[in-house]
PDB file of C-alpha atoms in Angstrom:
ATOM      1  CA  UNK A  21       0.000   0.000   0.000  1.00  0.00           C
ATOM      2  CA  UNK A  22       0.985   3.250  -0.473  1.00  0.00           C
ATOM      3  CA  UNK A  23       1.167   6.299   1.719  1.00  0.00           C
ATOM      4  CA  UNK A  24      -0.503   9.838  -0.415  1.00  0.00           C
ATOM      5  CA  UNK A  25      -0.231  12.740   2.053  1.00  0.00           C
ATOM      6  CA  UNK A  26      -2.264  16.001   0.328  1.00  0.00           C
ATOM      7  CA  UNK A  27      -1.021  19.389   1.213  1.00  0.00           C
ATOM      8  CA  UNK A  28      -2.599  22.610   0.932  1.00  0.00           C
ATOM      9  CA  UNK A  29      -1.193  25.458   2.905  1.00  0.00           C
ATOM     10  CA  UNK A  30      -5.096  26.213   3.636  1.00  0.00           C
ATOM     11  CA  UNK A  31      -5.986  23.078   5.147  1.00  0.00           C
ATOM     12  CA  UNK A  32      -4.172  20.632   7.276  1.00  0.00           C
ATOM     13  CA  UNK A  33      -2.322  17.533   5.765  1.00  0.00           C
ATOM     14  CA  UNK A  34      -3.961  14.632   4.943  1.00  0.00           C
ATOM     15  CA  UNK A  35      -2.504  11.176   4.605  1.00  0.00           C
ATOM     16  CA  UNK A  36      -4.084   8.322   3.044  1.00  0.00           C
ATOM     17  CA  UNK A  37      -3.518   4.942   2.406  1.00  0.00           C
ATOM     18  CA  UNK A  38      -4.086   3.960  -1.471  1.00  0.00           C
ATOM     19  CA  UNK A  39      -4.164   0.856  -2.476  1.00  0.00           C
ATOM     20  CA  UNK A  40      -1.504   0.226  -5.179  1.00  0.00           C
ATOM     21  CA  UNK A  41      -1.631  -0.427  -8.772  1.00  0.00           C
ATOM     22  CA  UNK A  42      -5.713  -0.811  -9.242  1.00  0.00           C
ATOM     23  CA  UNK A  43      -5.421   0.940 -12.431  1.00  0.00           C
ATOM     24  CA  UNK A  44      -8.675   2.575 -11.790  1.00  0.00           C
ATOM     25  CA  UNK A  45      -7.422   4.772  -8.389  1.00  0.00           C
ATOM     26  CA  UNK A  46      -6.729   8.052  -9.823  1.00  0.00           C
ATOM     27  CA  UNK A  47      -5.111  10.745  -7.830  1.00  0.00           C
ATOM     28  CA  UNK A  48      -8.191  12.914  -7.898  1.00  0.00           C
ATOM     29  CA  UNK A  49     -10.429   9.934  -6.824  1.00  0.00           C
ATOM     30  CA  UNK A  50      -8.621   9.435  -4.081  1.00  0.00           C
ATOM     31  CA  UNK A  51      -9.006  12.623  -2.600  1.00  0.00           C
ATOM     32  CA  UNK A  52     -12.912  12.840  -3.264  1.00  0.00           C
ATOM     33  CA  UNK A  53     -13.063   9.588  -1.397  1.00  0.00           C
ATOM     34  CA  UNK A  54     -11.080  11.002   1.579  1.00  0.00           C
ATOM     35  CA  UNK A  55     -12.653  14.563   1.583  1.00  0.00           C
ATOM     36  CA  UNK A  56      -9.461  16.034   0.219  1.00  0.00           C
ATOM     37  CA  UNK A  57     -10.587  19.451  -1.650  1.00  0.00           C
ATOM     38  CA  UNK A  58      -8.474  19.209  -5.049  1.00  0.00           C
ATOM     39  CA  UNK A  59      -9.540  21.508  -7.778  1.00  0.00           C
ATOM     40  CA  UNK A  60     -11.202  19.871 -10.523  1.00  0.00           C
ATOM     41  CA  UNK A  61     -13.515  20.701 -13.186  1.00  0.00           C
ATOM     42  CA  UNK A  62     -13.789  17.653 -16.542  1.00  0.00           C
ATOM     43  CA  UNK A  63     -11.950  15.164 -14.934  1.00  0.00           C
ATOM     44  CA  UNK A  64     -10.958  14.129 -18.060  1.00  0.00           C
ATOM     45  CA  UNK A  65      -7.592  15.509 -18.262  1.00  0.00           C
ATOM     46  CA  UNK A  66      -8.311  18.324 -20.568  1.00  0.00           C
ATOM     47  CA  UNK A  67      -8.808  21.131 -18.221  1.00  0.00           C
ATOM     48  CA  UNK A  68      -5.895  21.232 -16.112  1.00  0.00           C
ATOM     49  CA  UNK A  69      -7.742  22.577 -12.914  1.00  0.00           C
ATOM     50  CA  UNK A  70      -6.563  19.553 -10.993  1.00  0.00           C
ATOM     51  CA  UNK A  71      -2.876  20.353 -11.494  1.00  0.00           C
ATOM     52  CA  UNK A  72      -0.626  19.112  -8.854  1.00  0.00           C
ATOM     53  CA  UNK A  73       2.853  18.868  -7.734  1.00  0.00           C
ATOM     54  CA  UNK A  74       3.775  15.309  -6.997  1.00  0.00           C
ATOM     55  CA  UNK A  75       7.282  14.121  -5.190  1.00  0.00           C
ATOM     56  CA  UNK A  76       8.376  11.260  -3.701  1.00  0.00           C
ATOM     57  CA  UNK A  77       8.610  10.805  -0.082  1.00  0.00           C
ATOM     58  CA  UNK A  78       9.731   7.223  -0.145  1.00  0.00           C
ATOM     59  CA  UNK A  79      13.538   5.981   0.383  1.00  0.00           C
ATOM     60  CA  UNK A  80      13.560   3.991  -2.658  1.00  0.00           C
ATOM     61  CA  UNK A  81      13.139   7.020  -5.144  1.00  0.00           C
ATOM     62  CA  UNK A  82      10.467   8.460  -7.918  1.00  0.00           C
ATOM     63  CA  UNK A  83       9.185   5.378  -9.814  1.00  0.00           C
ATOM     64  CA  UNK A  84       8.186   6.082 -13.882  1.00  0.00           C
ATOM     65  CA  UNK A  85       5.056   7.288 -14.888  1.00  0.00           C
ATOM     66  CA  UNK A  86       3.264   7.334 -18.476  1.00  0.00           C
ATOM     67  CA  UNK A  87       2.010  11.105 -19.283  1.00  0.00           C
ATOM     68  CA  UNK A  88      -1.244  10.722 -21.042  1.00  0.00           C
ATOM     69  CA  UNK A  89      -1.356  12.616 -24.691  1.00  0.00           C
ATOM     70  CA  UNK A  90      -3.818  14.584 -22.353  1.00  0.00           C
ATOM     71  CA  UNK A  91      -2.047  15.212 -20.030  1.00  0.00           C
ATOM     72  CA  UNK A  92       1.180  16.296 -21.786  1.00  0.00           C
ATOM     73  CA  UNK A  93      -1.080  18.503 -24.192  1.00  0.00           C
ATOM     74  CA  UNK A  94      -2.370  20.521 -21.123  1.00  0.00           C
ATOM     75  CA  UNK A  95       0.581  20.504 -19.192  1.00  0.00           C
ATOM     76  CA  UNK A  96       2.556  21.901 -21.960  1.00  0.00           C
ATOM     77  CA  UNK A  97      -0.678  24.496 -22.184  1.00  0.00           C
ATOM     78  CA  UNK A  98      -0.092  25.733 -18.389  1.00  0.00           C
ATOM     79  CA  UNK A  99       3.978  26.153 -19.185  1.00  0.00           C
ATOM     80  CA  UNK A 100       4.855  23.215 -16.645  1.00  0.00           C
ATOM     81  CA  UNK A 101       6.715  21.134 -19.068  1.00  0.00           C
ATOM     82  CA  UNK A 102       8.028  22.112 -22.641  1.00  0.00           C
ATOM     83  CA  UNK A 103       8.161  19.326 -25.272  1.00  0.00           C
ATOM     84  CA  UNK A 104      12.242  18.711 -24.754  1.00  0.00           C
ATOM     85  CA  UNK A 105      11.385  18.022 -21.052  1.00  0.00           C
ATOM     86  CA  UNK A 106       8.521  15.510 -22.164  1.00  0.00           C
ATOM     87  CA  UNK A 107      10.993  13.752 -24.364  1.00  0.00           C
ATOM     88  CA  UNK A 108      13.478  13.433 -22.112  1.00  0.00           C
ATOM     89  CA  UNK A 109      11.234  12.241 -18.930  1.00  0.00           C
ATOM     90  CA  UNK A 110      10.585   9.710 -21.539  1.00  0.00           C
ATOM     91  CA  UNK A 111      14.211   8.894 -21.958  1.00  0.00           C
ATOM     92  CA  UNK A 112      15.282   8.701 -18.495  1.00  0.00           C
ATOM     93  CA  UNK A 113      11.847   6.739 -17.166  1.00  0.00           C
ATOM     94  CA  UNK A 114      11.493   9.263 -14.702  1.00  0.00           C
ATOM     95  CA  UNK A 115       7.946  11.032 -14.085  1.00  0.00           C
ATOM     96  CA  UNK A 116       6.776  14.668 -14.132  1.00  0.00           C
ATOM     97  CA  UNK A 117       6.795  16.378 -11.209  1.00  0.00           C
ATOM     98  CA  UNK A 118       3.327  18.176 -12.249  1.00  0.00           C
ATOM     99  CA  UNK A 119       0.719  15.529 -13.103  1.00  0.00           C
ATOM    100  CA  UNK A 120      -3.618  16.359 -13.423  1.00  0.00           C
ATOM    101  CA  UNK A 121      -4.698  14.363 -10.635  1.00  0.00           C
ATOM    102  CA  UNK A 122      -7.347  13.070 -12.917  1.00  0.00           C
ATOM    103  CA  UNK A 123      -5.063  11.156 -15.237  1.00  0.00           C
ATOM    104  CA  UNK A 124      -2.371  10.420 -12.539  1.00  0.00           C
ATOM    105  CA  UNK A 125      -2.361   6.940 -11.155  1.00  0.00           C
ATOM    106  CA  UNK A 126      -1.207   5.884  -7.903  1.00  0.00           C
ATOM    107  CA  UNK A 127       1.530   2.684  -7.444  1.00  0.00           C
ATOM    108  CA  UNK A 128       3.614   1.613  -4.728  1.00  0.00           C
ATOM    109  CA  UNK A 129       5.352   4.463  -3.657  1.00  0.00           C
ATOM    110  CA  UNK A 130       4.846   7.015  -0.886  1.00  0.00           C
ATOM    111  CA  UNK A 131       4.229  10.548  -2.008  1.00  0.00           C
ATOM    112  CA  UNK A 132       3.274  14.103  -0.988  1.00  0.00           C
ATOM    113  CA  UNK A 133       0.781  15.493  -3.642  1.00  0.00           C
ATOM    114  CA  UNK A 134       0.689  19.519  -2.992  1.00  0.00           C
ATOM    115  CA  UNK A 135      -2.710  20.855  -4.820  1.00  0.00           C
TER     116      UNK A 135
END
């Protein structure tokens, strides 16, 4: 299981326990389940209301994520990643540290999501 702790410097931090590689356990659901106000708006990755910054809090480092076309489309949109920083997170296997908590799904790792 994983450990997701939300921050907001408006509300108080709010760890949660997610379970791990579902495939269906989206960021965003998570934090509707636990009461956790993220922005949101489509929930379909096209917005990018549900922007957040995601980093690893675990001791065995930042494991790989897949960027939706979606998601790199409107991430590229807000100025959070340029297309030679998309290509080479592909490269090194390494994941974004902005992700739409819509499209983002969580795995074995412990993480602080900041929204």
């Amino acid at each position: 299981m994983a450990l997701v702790t939300f921050s907001n410097p408006d509300y108080k931090d709010k760890t949660v326990y997610a379970v791990a590689g579902s495939h269906t356990e989206t960021l965003l659901k998570l934090a509707k389940e636990n009461k956790v106000p993220v922005n949101f708006d489509c929930q379909d990755g096209e917005c990018g209301h549900c922007l957040v910054r995601v980093t690893s809090v675990d001791s065995k480092g930042r494991m790989g994520y897949f960027l939706t076309d979606k998601e790199q489309n409107v991430l590229k949109e807000l100025g959070k990643l340029t297309q030679e920083q998309i290509d080479q997170l592909h490269v090194d296997d390494m994941p974004s540290e902005y992700r739409l908590a819509c499209q983002m799904i969580v795995r074995d790792e412990d993480i602080l999501v900041e929204y």
